PDB file of C-alpha atoms in Angstrom:
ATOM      1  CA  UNK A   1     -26.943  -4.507 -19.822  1.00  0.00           C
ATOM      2  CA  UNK A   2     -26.037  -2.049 -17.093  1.00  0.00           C
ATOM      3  CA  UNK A   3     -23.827  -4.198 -14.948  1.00  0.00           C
ATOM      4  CA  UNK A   4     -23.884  -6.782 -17.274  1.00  0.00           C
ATOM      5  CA  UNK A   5     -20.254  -8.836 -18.826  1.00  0.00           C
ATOM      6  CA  UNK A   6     -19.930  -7.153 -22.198  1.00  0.00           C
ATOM      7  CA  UNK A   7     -17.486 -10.157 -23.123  1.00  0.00           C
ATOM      8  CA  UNK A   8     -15.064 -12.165 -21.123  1.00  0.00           C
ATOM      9  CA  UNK A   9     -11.581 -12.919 -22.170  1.00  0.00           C
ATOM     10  CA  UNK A  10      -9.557 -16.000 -20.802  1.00  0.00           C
ATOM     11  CA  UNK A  11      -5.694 -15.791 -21.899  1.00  0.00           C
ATOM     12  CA  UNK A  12      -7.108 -13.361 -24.597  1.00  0.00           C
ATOM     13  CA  UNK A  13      -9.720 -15.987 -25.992  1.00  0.00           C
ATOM     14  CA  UNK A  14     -13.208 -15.731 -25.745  1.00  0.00           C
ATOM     15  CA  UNK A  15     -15.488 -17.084 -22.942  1.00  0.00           C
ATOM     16  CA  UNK A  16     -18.787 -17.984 -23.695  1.00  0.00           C
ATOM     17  CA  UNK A  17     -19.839 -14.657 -22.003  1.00  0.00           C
ATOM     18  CA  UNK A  18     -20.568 -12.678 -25.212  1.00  0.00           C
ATOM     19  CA  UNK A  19     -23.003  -9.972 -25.292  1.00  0.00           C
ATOM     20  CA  UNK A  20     -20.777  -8.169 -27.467  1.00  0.00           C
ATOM     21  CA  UNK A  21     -23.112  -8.185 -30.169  1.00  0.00           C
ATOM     22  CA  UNK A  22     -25.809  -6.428 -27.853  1.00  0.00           C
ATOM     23  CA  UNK A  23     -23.777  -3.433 -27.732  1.00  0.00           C
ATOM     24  CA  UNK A  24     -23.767  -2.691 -31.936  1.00  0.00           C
ATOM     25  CA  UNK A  25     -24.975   0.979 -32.120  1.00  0.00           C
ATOM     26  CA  UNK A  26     -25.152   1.344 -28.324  1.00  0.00           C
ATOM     27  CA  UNK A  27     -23.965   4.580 -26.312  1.00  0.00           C
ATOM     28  CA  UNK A  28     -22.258   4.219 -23.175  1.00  0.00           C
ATOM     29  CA  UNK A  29     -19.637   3.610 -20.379  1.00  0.00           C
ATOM     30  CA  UNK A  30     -17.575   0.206 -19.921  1.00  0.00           C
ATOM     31  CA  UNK A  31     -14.877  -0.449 -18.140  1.00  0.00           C
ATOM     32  CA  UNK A  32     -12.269  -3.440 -18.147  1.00  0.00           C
ATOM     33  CA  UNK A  33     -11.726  -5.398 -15.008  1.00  0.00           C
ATOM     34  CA  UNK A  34      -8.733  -8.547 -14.753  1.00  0.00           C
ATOM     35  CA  UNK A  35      -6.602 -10.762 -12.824  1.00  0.00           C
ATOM     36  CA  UNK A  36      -3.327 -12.537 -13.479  1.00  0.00           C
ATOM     37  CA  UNK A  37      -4.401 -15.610 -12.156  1.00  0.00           C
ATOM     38  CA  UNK A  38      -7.449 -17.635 -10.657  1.00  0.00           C
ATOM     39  CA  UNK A  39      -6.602 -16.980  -7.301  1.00  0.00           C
ATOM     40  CA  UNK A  40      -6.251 -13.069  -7.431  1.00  0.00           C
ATOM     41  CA  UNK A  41      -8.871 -10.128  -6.623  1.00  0.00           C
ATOM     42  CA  UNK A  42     -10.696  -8.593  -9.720  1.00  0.00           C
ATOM     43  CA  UNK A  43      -9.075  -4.921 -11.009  1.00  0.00           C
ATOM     44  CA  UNK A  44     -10.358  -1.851 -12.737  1.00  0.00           C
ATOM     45  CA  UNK A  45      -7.756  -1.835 -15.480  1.00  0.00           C
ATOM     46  CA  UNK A  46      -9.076   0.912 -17.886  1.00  0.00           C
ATOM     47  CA  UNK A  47     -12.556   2.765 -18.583  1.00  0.00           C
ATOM     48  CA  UNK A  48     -14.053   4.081 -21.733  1.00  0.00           C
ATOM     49  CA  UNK A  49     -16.940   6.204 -22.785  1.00  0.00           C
ATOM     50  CA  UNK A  50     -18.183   5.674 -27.056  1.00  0.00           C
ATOM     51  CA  UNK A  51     -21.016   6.257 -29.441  1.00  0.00           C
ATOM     52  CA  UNK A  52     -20.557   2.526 -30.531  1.00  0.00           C
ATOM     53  CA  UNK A  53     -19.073   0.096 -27.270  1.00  0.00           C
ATOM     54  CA  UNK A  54     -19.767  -2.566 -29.641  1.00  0.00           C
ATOM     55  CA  UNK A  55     -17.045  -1.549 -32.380  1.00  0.00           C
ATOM     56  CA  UNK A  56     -14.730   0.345 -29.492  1.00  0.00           C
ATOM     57  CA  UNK A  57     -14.196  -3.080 -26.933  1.00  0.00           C
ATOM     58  CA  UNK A  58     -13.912  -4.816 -30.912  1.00  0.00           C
ATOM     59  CA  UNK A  59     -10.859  -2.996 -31.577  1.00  0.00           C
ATOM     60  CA  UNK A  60      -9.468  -3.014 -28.382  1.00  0.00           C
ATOM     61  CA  UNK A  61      -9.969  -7.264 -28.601  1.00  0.00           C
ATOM     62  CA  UNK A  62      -8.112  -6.931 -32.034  1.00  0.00           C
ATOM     63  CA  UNK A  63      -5.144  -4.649 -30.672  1.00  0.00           C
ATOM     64  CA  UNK A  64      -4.346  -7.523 -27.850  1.00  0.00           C
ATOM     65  CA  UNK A  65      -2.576  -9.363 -31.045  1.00  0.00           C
ATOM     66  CA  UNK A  66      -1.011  -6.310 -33.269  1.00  0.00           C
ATOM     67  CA  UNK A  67       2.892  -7.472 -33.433  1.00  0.00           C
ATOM     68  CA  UNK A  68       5.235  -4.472 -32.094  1.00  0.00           C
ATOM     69  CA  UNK A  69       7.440  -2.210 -34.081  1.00  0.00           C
ATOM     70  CA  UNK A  70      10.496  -0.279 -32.489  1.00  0.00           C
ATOM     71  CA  UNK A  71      10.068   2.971 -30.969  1.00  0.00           C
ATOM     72  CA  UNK A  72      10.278   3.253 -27.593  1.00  0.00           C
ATOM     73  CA  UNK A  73       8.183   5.309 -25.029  1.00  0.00           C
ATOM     74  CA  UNK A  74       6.618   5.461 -21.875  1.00  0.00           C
ATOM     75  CA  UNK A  75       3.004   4.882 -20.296  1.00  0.00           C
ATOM     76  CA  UNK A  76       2.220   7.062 -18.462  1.00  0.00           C
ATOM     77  CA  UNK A  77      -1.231   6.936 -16.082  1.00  0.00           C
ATOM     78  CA  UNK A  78      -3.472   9.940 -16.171  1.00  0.00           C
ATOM     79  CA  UNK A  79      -2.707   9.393 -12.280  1.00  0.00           C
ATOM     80  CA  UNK A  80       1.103  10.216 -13.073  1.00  0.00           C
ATOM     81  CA  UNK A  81       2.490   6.936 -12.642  1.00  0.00           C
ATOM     82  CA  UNK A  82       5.325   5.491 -15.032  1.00  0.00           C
ATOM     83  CA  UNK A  83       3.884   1.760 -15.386  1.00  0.00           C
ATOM     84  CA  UNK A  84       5.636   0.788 -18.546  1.00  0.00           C
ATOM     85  CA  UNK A  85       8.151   1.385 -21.321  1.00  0.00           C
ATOM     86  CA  UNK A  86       6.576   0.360 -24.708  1.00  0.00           C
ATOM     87  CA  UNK A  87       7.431  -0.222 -28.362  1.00  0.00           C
ATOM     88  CA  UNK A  88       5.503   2.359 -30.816  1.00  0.00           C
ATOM     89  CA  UNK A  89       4.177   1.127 -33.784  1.00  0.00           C
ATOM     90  CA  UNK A  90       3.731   2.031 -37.705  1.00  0.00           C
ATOM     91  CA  UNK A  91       0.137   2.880 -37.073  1.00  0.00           C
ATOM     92  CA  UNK A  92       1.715   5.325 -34.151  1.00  0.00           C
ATOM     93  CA  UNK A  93      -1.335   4.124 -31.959  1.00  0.00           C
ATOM     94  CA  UNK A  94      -1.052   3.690 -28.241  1.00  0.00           C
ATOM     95  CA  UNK A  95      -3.796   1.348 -27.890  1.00  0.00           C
ATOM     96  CA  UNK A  96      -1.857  -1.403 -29.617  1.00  0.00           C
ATOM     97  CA  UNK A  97       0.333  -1.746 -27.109  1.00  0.00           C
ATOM     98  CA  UNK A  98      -1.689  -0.891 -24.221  1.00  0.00           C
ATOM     99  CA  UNK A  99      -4.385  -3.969 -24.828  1.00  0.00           C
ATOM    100  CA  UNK A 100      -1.259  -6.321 -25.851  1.00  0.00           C
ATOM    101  CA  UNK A 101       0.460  -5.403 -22.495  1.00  0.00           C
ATOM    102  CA  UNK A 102      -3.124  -6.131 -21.004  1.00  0.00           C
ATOM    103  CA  UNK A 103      -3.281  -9.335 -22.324  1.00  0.00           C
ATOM    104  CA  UNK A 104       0.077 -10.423 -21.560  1.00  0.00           C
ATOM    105  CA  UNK A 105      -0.202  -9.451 -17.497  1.00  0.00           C
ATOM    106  CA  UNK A 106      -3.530 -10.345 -17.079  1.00  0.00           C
ATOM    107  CA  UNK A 107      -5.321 -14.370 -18.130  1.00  0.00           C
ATOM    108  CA  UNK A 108      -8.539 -12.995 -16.681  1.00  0.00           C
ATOM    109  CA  UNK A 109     -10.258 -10.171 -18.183  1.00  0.00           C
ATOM    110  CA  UNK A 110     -14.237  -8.865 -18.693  1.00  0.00           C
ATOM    111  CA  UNK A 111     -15.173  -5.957 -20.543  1.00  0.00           C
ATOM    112  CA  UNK A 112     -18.098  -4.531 -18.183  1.00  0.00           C
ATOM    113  CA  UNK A 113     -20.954  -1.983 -18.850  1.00  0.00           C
ATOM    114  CA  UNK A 114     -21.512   0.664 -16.371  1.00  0.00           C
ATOM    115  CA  UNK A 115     -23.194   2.926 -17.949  1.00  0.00           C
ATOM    116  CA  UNK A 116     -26.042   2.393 -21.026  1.00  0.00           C
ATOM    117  CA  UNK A 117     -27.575   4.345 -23.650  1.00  0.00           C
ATOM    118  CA  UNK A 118     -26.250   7.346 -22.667  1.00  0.00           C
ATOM    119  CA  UNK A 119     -26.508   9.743 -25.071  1.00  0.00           C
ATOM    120  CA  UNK A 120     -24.932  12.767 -23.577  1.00  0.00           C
ATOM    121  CA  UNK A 121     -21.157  12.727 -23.635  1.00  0.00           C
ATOM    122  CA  UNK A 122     -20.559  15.291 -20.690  1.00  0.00           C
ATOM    123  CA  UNK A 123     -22.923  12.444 -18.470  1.00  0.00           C
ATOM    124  CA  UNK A 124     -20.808   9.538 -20.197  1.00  0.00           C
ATOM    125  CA  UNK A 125     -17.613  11.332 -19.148  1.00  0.00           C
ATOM    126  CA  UNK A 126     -19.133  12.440 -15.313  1.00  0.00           C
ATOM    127  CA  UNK A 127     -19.816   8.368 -15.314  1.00  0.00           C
ATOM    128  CA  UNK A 128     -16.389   7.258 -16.400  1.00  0.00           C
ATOM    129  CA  UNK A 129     -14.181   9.887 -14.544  1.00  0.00           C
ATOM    130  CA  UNK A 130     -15.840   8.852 -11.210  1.00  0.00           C
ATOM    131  CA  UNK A 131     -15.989   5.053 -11.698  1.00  0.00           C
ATOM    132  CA  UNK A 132     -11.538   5.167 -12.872  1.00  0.00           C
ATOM    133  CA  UNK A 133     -11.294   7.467  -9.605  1.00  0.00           C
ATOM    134  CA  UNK A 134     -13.472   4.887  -7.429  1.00  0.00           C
ATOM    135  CA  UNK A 135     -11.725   1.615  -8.434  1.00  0.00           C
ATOM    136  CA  UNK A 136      -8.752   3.632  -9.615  1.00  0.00           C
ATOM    137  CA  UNK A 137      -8.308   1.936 -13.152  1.00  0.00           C
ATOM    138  CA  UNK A 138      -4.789   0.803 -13.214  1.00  0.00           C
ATOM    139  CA  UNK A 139      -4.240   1.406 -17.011  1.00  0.00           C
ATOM    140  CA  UNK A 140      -7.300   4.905 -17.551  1.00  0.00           C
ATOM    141  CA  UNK A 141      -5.766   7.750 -18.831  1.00  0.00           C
ATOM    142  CA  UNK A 142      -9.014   9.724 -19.818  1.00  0.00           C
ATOM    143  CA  UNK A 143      -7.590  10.875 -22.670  1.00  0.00           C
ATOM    144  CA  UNK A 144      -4.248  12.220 -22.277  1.00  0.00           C
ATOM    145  CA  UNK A 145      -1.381  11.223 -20.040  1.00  0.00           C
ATOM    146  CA  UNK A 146       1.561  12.156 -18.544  1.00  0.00           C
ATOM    147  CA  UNK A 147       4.577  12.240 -20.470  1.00  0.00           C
ATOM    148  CA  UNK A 148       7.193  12.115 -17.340  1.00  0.00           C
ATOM    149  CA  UNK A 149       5.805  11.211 -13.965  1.00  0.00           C
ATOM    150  CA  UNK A 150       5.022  14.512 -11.993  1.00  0.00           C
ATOM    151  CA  UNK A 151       7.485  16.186  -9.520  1.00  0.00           C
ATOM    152  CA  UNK A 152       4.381  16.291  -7.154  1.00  0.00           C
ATOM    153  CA  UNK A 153       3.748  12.498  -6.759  1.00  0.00           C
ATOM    154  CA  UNK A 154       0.382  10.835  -7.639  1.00  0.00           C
ATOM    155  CA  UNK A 155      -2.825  12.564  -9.671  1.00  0.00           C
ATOM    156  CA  UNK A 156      -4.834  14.280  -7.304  1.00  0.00           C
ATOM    157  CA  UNK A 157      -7.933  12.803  -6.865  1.00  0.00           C
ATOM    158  CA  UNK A 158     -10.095  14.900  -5.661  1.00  0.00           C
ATOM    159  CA  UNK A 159     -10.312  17.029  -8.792  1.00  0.00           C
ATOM    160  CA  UNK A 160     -12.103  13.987 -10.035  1.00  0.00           C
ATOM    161  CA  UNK A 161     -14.748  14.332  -7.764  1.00  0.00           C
ATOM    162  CA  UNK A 162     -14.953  18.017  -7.711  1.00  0.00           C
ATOM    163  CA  UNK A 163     -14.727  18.359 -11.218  1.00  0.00           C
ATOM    164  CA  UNK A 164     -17.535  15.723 -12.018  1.00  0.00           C
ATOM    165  CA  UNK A 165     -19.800  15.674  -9.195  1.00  0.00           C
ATOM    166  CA  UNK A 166     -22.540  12.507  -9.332  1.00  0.00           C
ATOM    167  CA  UNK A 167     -25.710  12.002  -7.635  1.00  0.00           C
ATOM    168  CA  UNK A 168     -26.223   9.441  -4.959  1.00  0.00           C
ATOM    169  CA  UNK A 169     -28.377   7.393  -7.119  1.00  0.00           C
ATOM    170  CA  UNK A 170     -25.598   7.098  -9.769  1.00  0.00           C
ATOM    171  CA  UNK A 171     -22.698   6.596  -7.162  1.00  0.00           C
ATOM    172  CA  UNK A 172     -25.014   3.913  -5.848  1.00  0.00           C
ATOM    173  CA  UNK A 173     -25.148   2.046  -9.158  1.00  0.00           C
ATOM    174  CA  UNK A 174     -21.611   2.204  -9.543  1.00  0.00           C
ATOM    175  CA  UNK A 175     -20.842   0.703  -5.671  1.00  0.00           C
ATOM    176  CA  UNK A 176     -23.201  -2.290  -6.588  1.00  0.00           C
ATOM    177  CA  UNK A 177     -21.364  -2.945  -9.847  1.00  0.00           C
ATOM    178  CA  UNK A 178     -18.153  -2.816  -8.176  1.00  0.00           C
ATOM    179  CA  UNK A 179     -19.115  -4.906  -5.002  1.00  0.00           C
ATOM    180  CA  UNK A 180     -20.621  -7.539  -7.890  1.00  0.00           C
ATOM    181  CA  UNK A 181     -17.064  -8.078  -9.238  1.00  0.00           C
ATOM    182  CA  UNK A 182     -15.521  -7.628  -5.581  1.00  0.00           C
ATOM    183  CA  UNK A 183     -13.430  -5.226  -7.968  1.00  0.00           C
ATOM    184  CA  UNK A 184      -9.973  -4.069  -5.971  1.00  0.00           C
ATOM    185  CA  UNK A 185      -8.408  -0.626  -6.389  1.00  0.00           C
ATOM    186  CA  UNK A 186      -5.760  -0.857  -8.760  1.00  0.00           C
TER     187      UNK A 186
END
């Protein structure tokens, strides 16, 4: 599956690409790539490390259509940048309104694997932090965000890559997946 569609979304329904069911009980990395339209370049829009990708890129699918409720906020990138003001809901989580804003900026999208079987979290989280810093996943916020954008500008990259240093085997992998989906920086 490694550099394999996980499933493909066009304007939120289904493609035929659907190896969803591949992923039940599977460790790993995926990330999600998309484009507004036919004629644009591919994006890293978020990237996520489970125990399950199967039942994590399910949910995600199902919060694309969770209706909003009023309580307003702001996303935030892990990067620092303000990219949207959004509606909380009853449930009080995030993701509803993340993978509904998703869907309604971007008719293309594909759930990709780029990492699988990987048991070990810390080597799940080396594999996501430097694939969001490569393509610099529009939407990632690795687990916690910003609540105002930062007096000093942007995220600062390079703790990414000194924080989580890869091998040149791995960064490899990740290059070929990225030229395979001629993926843009975000």
């Amino acid at each position: 599956m490694l550099g394999e569609v996980i499933i493909e979304l066009n304007n939120g329904e289904r493609n035929s690409t659907d190896n969803l069911d591949k992923c039940k009980g599977k460790s790993g990395v995926w990330a999600l790539i998309g484009k507004k339209c036919e004629e644009d370049e591919w994006i890293c829009l978020n990237v996520g490390i489970n125990k399950d990708i199967k039942t994590e890129i399910s949910q995600d699918i199902e919060y694309m259509n969770i209706k909003d409720e009023i309580i307003s906020k702001n996303y935030i990138n892990r990067f620092g940048e303000f990219l949207f003001s959004y509606n909380d809901y009853a449930n009080n989580h995030y993701r509803s309104k993340l993978y509904k804003e998703i869907k309604e900026k971007y008719s293309k999208l594909k759930f990709i694997c780029i990492g699988w079987c990987i048991d070990d979290n810390e080597e799940r989280r080396k594999i996501e932090d430097h694939f969001a810093w490569m393509t610099r996943a529009k939407y990632w916020k690795n687990g916690g965000s910003f609540q105002n954008v930062p007096k000093k500008g942007k995220y600062d990259f390079d703790e990414i890559e000194a924080k989580h240093v890869v091998d040149n085997n791995l960064k490899q992998k990740l290059q070929k997946i990225i030229e395979k989906y001629e993926i843009q920086r975000g």
